[in-house]
Amino acid sequence: MSAQYPALRLRRTRASAWSRRMYAETVLTPADLIWPLFISEGQGIEEPIASLPGVSRWSVDGIVARAKEARDLGIPCLALFPNTPPRLRTAEGGEALNPDNLMCRAIRALKDAVPEVGVLTDVALDPYTAHGHDGLLDESGYVLNDRTAEVLVGQALNQAAAGADIIAPSDMMDGRVGLIREALEDEGRVNVQIMAYSAKYASGFYGPFRDAVGSRGLLKGDKKTYQMDSANAEEALREVALDLAEGADSVMVKPGLPYLDIIMRVKSEFQVPVFAYQVSGEYAMIEAAVAAGAAERDAVVLETLMAFKRAGCSGVLTYHAAHAARLLNA
Ligand code: PBG
């Protein structure tokens, strides 16, 4: 039962800032943000990424500095991606298993210097393969599922041994969450979380990321035999159900805004923690709109992040994390 106009005036509660604050149904705080960072070799290095204006790759010392910034801003967690030197990229991506690879050195430095900030690490072979795919190829160029999954288990254990708090498989191989969970249990790493990139779509929005990790020029073909078709929603629910059954602590939908419907359906179907990845192309689109004078950065950054919370997300991976946290703390 509801009153009618003029007894009912929905503008009444919007008439002042204090009231709008009081009636807000959704809140966005720095604790909702995960900050993705790109790592490069060297010392004292900052390399701007042309297709991601405002985002740089940092050498490990710079990553540690960003972690201190995150801590001071109230951002709980970082997501790490290495730009592996080309000479270490091979068909099999074996560098992913090296306990002294760039990723592991960054994890150790972070856990040493800023242990109170969470470290999420991506599990997939694309930063390590010479062909830019997330797994091992057969002679025809098809990405092999089960052999790749075995290597991913090794990669996950390698990251966990270095101190990763959250293992985030982004490869979309079938069965890998269960295998990783079992291996972590066997090694006694019972509190290492798994955030599964469950509904990851073969997307046109990943281009700047591939520049950042140096795989764009290498990638042969596309990733449609393992990442999802943008036409599909029921399949996303099946992916999520499988990953949860295999022991994922949380699930992710990626990209973000073009898939808000998926986020909402996952949340209402499963009532589990859901995260969104507002990916590199989404970030670049906002920055391009700002540069063109078509949008005001602060407003659209906060509005898009709020959309994820409203749709049911527990948090969002976003390259705007530090900027958004500064706005939220102001
Ligand atoms: C690697 C990976 C990708 C992203 C996160 N992990 C790229 C891809 O699948 O090609 C994309 C993130 C972004 O665009 O910001 N498996």
Coordinates of C-alpha atoms and ligand atoms in Angstrom, one line a residue:
M1 CA 0.0 0.0 0.0
S2 CA 1.3 3.4 -0.9
A3 CA 0.2 7.0 -0.6
Q4 CA -0.5 9.0 -3.7
Y5 CA 0.8 12.4 -4.8
P6 CA 0.7 14.9 -3.2
A7 CA 0.8 13.0 0.1
L8 CA 3.6 11.1 -1.4
R9 CA 6.5 13.2 -2.8
L10 CA 9.6 11.2 -3.4
R11 CA 11.6 14.4 -3.8
R12 CA 11.1 15.2 -0.1
T13 CA 13.9 13.0 1.1
R14 CA 16.2 14.3 -1.6
A15 CA 15.8 18.0 -0.7
S16 CA 19.0 18.3 1.4
A17 CA 22.4 16.7 1.5
W18 CA 22.1 15.4 5.1
S19 CA 18.8 13.7 4.1
R20 CA 20.3 12.2 0.9
R21 CA 23.1 10.8 3.0
M22 CA 20.7 9.3 5.5
Y23 CA 18.5 7.7 2.9
A24 CA 21.4 6.2 0.8
E25 CA 20.7 2.5 0.3
T26 CA 24.2 1.7 -0.7
V27 CA 27.6 2.8 0.6
L28 CA 30.9 2.9 -1.1
T29 CA 34.1 3.0 1.0
P30 CA 37.8 2.5 0.4
A31 CA 37.4 -0.9 1.9
D32 CA 35.4 -1.9 -1.2
L33 CA 38.4 -1.4 -3.5
I34 CA 41.1 -3.7 -4.8
W35 CA 44.0 -1.9 -6.5
P36 CA 45.6 -3.7 -9.5
L37 CA 49.3 -3.0 -10.0
F38 CA 51.7 -3.9 -12.8
I39 CA 55.2 -4.9 -11.8
S40 CA 58.4 -4.4 -13.8
E41 CA 62.0 -5.5 -13.3
G42 CA 64.6 -3.1 -12.0
Q43 CA 64.9 -0.5 -9.2
G44 CA 63.4 2.9 -9.0
I45 CA 61.5 2.3 -12.3
E46 CA 58.2 3.9 -13.2
E47 CA 57.0 3.1 -16.8
P48 CA 53.8 4.9 -17.8
I49 CA 51.4 2.8 -19.9
A50 CA 50.3 4.8 -22.9
S51 CA 46.9 3.1 -23.3
L52 CA 46.2 3.4 -19.6
P53 CA 46.8 7.1 -18.9
G54 CA 47.6 7.7 -15.3
V55 CA 48.7 4.0 -14.7
S56 CA 52.3 2.9 -14.6
R57 CA 54.3 -0.2 -14.1
W58 CA 56.5 0.0 -11.0
S59 CA 59.6 -1.9 -10.0
V60 CA 59.2 -3.8 -6.7
D61 CA 60.3 -0.8 -4.6
G62 CA 57.6 1.3 -6.2
I63 CA 55.0 -1.5 -5.6
V64 CA 55.9 -1.4 -1.9
A65 CA 55.4 2.4 -1.9
R66 CA 52.0 1.9 -3.5
A67 CA 51.1 -0.6 -0.8
K68 CA 51.9 2.0 1.9
E69 CA 49.7 4.4 0.0
A70 CA 46.9 1.8 -0.1
R71 CA 47.3 1.2 3.6
D72 CA 47.1 5.0 4.3
L73 CA 44.1 5.3 2.1
G74 CA 42.2 2.4 3.6
I75 CA 42.4 0.2 0.5
P76 CA 42.5 -3.4 1.9
C77 CA 44.1 -5.3 -1.0
L78 CA 46.3 -5.1 -4.1
A79 CA 46.2 -7.3 -7.2
L80 CA 49.5 -7.9 -8.8
F81 CA 50.4 -8.5 -12.5
P82 CA 54.0 -8.9 -13.7
N83 CA 55.5 -7.7 -17.0
T84 CA 57.9 -10.6 -17.5
P85 CA 61.0 -9.7 -19.5
P86 CA 60.6 -11.1 -23.1
R87 CA 63.7 -13.4 -22.7
L88 CA 61.9 -15.4 -20.0
R89 CA 58.7 -16.0 -22.0
T90 CA 58.4 -19.5 -23.4
A91 CA 55.8 -21.8 -25.0
E92 CA 55.3 -23.5 -21.7
G93 CA 55.4 -20.4 -19.4
G94 CA 57.8 -22.1 -17.0
E95 CA 58.8 -18.8 -15.4
A96 CA 55.5 -18.9 -13.6
L97 CA 56.9 -21.7 -11.4
N98 CA 60.2 -20.0 -10.6
P99 CA 60.2 -19.2 -6.8
D100 CA 62.3 -16.1 -7.6
N101 CA 60.2 -14.7 -10.4
L102 CA 59.2 -11.1 -10.5
M103 CA 55.8 -11.8 -8.9
C104 CA 57.2 -13.8 -6.0
R105 CA 59.8 -11.2 -5.3
A106 CA 57.1 -8.5 -5.2
I107 CA 54.9 -10.6 -2.9
R108 CA 57.7 -11.2 -0.5
A109 CA 58.7 -7.5 -0.4
L110 CA 55.1 -6.5 0.2
K111 CA 54.5 -9.1 3.0
D112 CA 57.8 -8.0 4.6
A113 CA 57.1 -4.2 4.4
V114 CA 53.3 -3.9 4.6
P115 CA 51.9 -7.2 5.9
E116 CA 48.6 -5.5 6.8
V117 CA 47.7 -5.0 3.2
G118 CA 46.2 -8.1 1.4
V119 CA 47.9 -9.4 -1.7
L120 CA 45.9 -11.0 -4.5
T121 CA 47.7 -12.8 -7.3
D122 CA 46.5 -13.7 -10.7
V123 CA 46.9 -17.4 -11.8
A124 CA 47.1 -17.7 -15.6
L125 CA 50.1 -18.2 -17.8
D126 CA 49.7 -15.2 -20.2
P127 CA 52.4 -13.0 -18.6
Y128 CA 54.8 -15.9 -19.1
T129 CA 54.0 -17.5 -22.5
A130 CA 55.7 -16.4 -25.7
H131 CA 52.3 -16.8 -27.5
G132 CA 50.3 -14.7 -25.0
H133 CA 47.7 -17.4 -24.2
D134 CA 46.8 -18.3 -20.6
G135 CA 47.7 -21.9 -21.0
L136 CA 49.7 -24.6 -23.0
L137 CA 48.9 -25.1 -26.7
D138 CA 48.7 -28.3 -28.7
E139 CA 50.0 -28.4 -32.3
S140 CA 46.8 -26.8 -33.7
G141 CA 47.1 -23.9 -31.2
Y142 CA 44.2 -25.1 -29.0
V143 CA 44.7 -24.3 -25.3
L144 CA 44.9 -27.6 -23.4
N145 CA 42.8 -27.8 -20.3
D146 CA 44.1 -30.5 -18.1
R147 CA 47.8 -30.0 -18.7
T148 CA 47.4 -26.3 -18.2
A149 CA 45.5 -26.9 -14.9
E150 CA 48.4 -28.9 -13.6
V151 CA 50.8 -26.0 -14.3
L152 CA 48.4 -23.5 -12.7
V153 CA 48.4 -25.6 -9.5
G154 CA 52.2 -25.2 -9.5
Q155 CA 51.9 -21.5 -10.1
A156 CA 49.3 -21.1 -7.3
L157 CA 51.5 -23.0 -4.8
N158 CA 54.5 -20.9 -5.9
Q159 CA 52.6 -17.7 -5.2
A160 CA 51.2 -19.0 -1.9
A161 CA 54.7 -20.0 -0.7
A162 CA 55.8 -16.5 -1.4
G163 CA 53.0 -15.2 0.8
A164 CA 50.0 -14.5 -1.4
D165 CA 46.8 -14.1 0.6
I166 CA 44.3 -14.6 -2.3
I167 CA 44.8 -16.8 -5.3
A168 CA 42.8 -15.6 -8.2
P169 CA 42.7 -18.0 -11.2
S170 CA 41.9 -15.9 -14.3
D171 CA 42.6 -18.6 -16.9
M172 CA 39.1 -20.1 -17.2
M173 CA 40.3 -23.7 -17.4
D174 CA 37.8 -26.3 -16.2
G175 CA 38.4 -27.9 -12.8
R176 CA 41.3 -25.7 -11.7
V177 CA 39.7 -24.2 -8.6
G178 CA 39.2 -27.7 -7.1
L179 CA 42.8 -28.8 -7.9
I180 CA 44.3 -25.6 -6.5
R181 CA 42.1 -25.9 -3.3
E182 CA 43.2 -29.5 -2.8
A183 CA 46.9 -28.6 -3.3
L184 CA 46.6 -25.7 -0.8
E185 CA 45.0 -28.0 1.8
D186 CA 47.7 -30.6 1.2
E187 CA 50.4 -28.0 1.9
G188 CA 48.6 -26.8 5.0
R189 CA 47.9 -23.4 3.5
V190 CA 44.3 -23.6 4.8
N191 CA 43.7 -19.8 5.1
V192 CA 44.8 -18.9 1.6
Q193 CA 41.7 -17.7 -0.2
I194 CA 40.6 -18.4 -3.7
M195 CA 38.8 -15.6 -5.6
A196 CA 37.7 -17.3 -8.8
Y197 CA 37.4 -15.3 -12.0
S198 CA 34.3 -17.4 -12.6
A199 CA 32.5 -15.5 -15.2
K200 CA 35.3 -14.0 -17.3
Y201 CA 34.2 -13.1 -20.8
A202 CA 36.2 -13.0 -24.0
S203 CA 36.2 -9.2 -24.1
G204 CA 37.3 -6.3 -26.3
F205 CA 38.0 -4.4 -23.1
Y206 CA 41.3 -6.1 -22.1
G207 CA 43.6 -4.3 -24.7
P208 CA 45.4 -1.9 -22.4
F209 CA 46.0 -4.7 -19.8
R210 CA 47.7 -6.7 -22.5
D211 CA 49.9 -3.7 -23.2
A212 CA 50.7 -3.4 -19.5
V213 CA 51.8 -7.1 -19.2
G214 CA 53.5 -7.1 -22.6
S215 CA 51.3 -9.8 -24.2
R216 CA 49.3 -7.8 -26.8
G217 CA 51.9 -8.0 -29.5
L218 CA 52.5 -11.7 -28.8
L219 CA 48.9 -13.0 -28.7
K220 CA 48.0 -15.2 -31.6
G221 CA 44.2 -15.4 -32.2
D222 CA 41.7 -14.8 -29.5
K223 CA 40.7 -16.4 -26.2
K224 CA 37.3 -17.5 -27.2
T225 CA 37.9 -21.2 -26.6
Y226 CA 38.3 -20.6 -22.9
Q227 CA 36.8 -17.3 -21.9
M228 CA 33.0 -16.9 -22.1
D229 CA 30.8 -15.7 -24.9
S230 CA 29.2 -12.3 -24.1
A231 CA 25.8 -13.8 -25.3
N232 CA 25.7 -16.1 -22.3
A233 CA 24.2 -15.5 -18.8
E234 CA 23.0 -19.0 -17.7
E235 CA 26.5 -20.3 -18.5
A236 CA 27.9 -17.8 -16.1
L237 CA 25.7 -19.2 -13.3
R238 CA 27.0 -22.7 -14.1
E239 CA 30.6 -21.4 -13.9
V240 CA 29.9 -19.8 -10.6
A241 CA 28.2 -22.9 -9.2
L242 CA 31.1 -25.1 -10.2
D243 CA 33.8 -22.8 -8.7
L244 CA 31.9 -22.6 -5.5
A245 CA 31.5 -26.4 -5.3
E246 CA 35.2 -26.7 -5.9
G247 CA 36.1 -24.4 -3.0
A248 CA 36.2 -20.8 -4.2
D249 CA 35.7 -18.3 -1.3
S250 CA 34.5 -15.6 -3.6
V251 CA 33.7 -15.2 -7.3
M252 CA 34.4 -12.5 -9.8
V253 CA 32.6 -11.2 -12.9
K254 CA 34.7 -9.6 -15.5
P255 CA 34.5 -7.1 -17.2
G256 CA 32.4 -5.0 -15.0
L257 CA 29.8 -2.5 -16.3
P258 CA 28.9 -4.4 -19.5
Y259 CA 28.0 -7.4 -17.2
L260 CA 26.1 -5.8 -14.3
D261 CA 23.2 -8.1 -15.1
I262 CA 25.5 -11.1 -14.5
I263 CA 26.6 -9.6 -11.2
M264 CA 23.1 -9.2 -10.0
R265 CA 22.0 -12.7 -11.1
V266 CA 25.0 -14.3 -9.4
K267 CA 24.3 -12.4 -6.2
S268 CA 20.6 -13.3 -6.1
E269 CA 21.1 -16.9 -7.1
F270 CA 24.0 -17.8 -4.7
Q271 CA 24.3 -15.1 -1.9
V272 CA 28.1 -15.4 -1.9
P273 CA 30.7 -12.7 -2.0
V274 CA 30.9 -11.4 -5.6
F275 CA 33.6 -9.0 -6.9
A276 CA 33.7 -7.1 -10.2
Y277 CA 36.7 -6.3 -12.2
Q278 CA 36.3 -2.9 -13.8
V279 CA 38.9 -3.7 -16.5
S280 CA 41.5 -1.8 -18.3
G281 CA 39.3 -0.9 -21.3
E282 CA 36.7 0.5 -19.0
Y283 CA 39.2 2.6 -17.2
A284 CA 40.6 3.8 -20.5
M285 CA 37.1 4.7 -21.7
I286 CA 36.5 6.9 -18.7
E287 CA 39.8 8.6 -19.1
A288 CA 39.2 9.2 -22.8
A289 CA 35.8 10.7 -22.0
V290 CA 37.4 13.0 -19.4
A291 CA 40.2 14.0 -21.9
A292 CA 37.5 14.8 -24.5
G293 CA 35.7 17.0 -22.1
A294 CA 32.7 14.6 -22.2
A295 CA 32.7 13.6 -18.5
E296 CA 33.9 14.8 -15.2
R297 CA 36.3 12.3 -13.7
D298 CA 35.4 12.3 -10.0
A299 CA 31.7 12.0 -10.7
V300 CA 31.9 9.1 -13.2
V301 CA 34.5 7.2 -11.2
L302 CA 32.4 7.2 -8.0
E303 CA 29.1 6.6 -10.0
T304 CA 30.5 3.5 -11.8
L305 CA 31.9 2.1 -8.5
M306 CA 28.6 2.7 -6.7
A307 CA 26.8 0.8 -9.5
F308 CA 28.8 -2.3 -8.7
K309 CA 27.9 -2.0 -5.0
R310 CA 24.3 -1.4 -5.8
A311 CA 24.3 -4.5 -8.1
G312 CA 25.5 -6.6 -5.1
C313 CA 29.3 -6.6 -5.2
S314 CA 31.4 -7.0 -2.1
G315 CA 34.1 -5.1 -3.8
V316 CA 35.7 -3.9 -7.1
L317 CA 39.0 -4.3 -8.7
T318 CA 39.7 -0.9 -10.3
Y319 CA 42.6 1.1 -11.6
H320 CA 40.9 4.1 -10.1
A321 CA 41.2 2.7 -6.6
A322 CA 43.6 5.2 -5.2
H323 CA 41.9 8.2 -6.8
A324 CA 38.5 6.9 -5.6
A325 CA 39.7 6.3 -2.1
R326 CA 41.1 9.9 -2.0
L327 CA 37.7 11.2 -3.0
L328 CA 35.9 9.0 -0.5
N329 CA 38.3 10.1 2.3
A330 CA 38.0 13.8 1.6
Ligands
PBG1 C1 45.0 -12.7 -17.7 C2 44.2 -11.5 -17.3 C3 43.6 -10.6 -18.2 C4 43.1 -9.6 -17.4 C5 43.3 -10.0 -16.0 N1 44.0 -11.2 -16.0 C6 43.7 -10.4 -19.7 C7 43.2 -11.5 -20.5 O1 42.5 -12.4 -20.1 O2 43.5 -11.4 -21.7 C8 42.4 -8.3 -17.9 C9 42.3 -7.2 -16.9 C10 42.1 -5.9 -17.5 O3 41.8 -5.7 -18.7 O4 42.2 -4.9 -16.8 N2 44.5 -13.9 -17.8

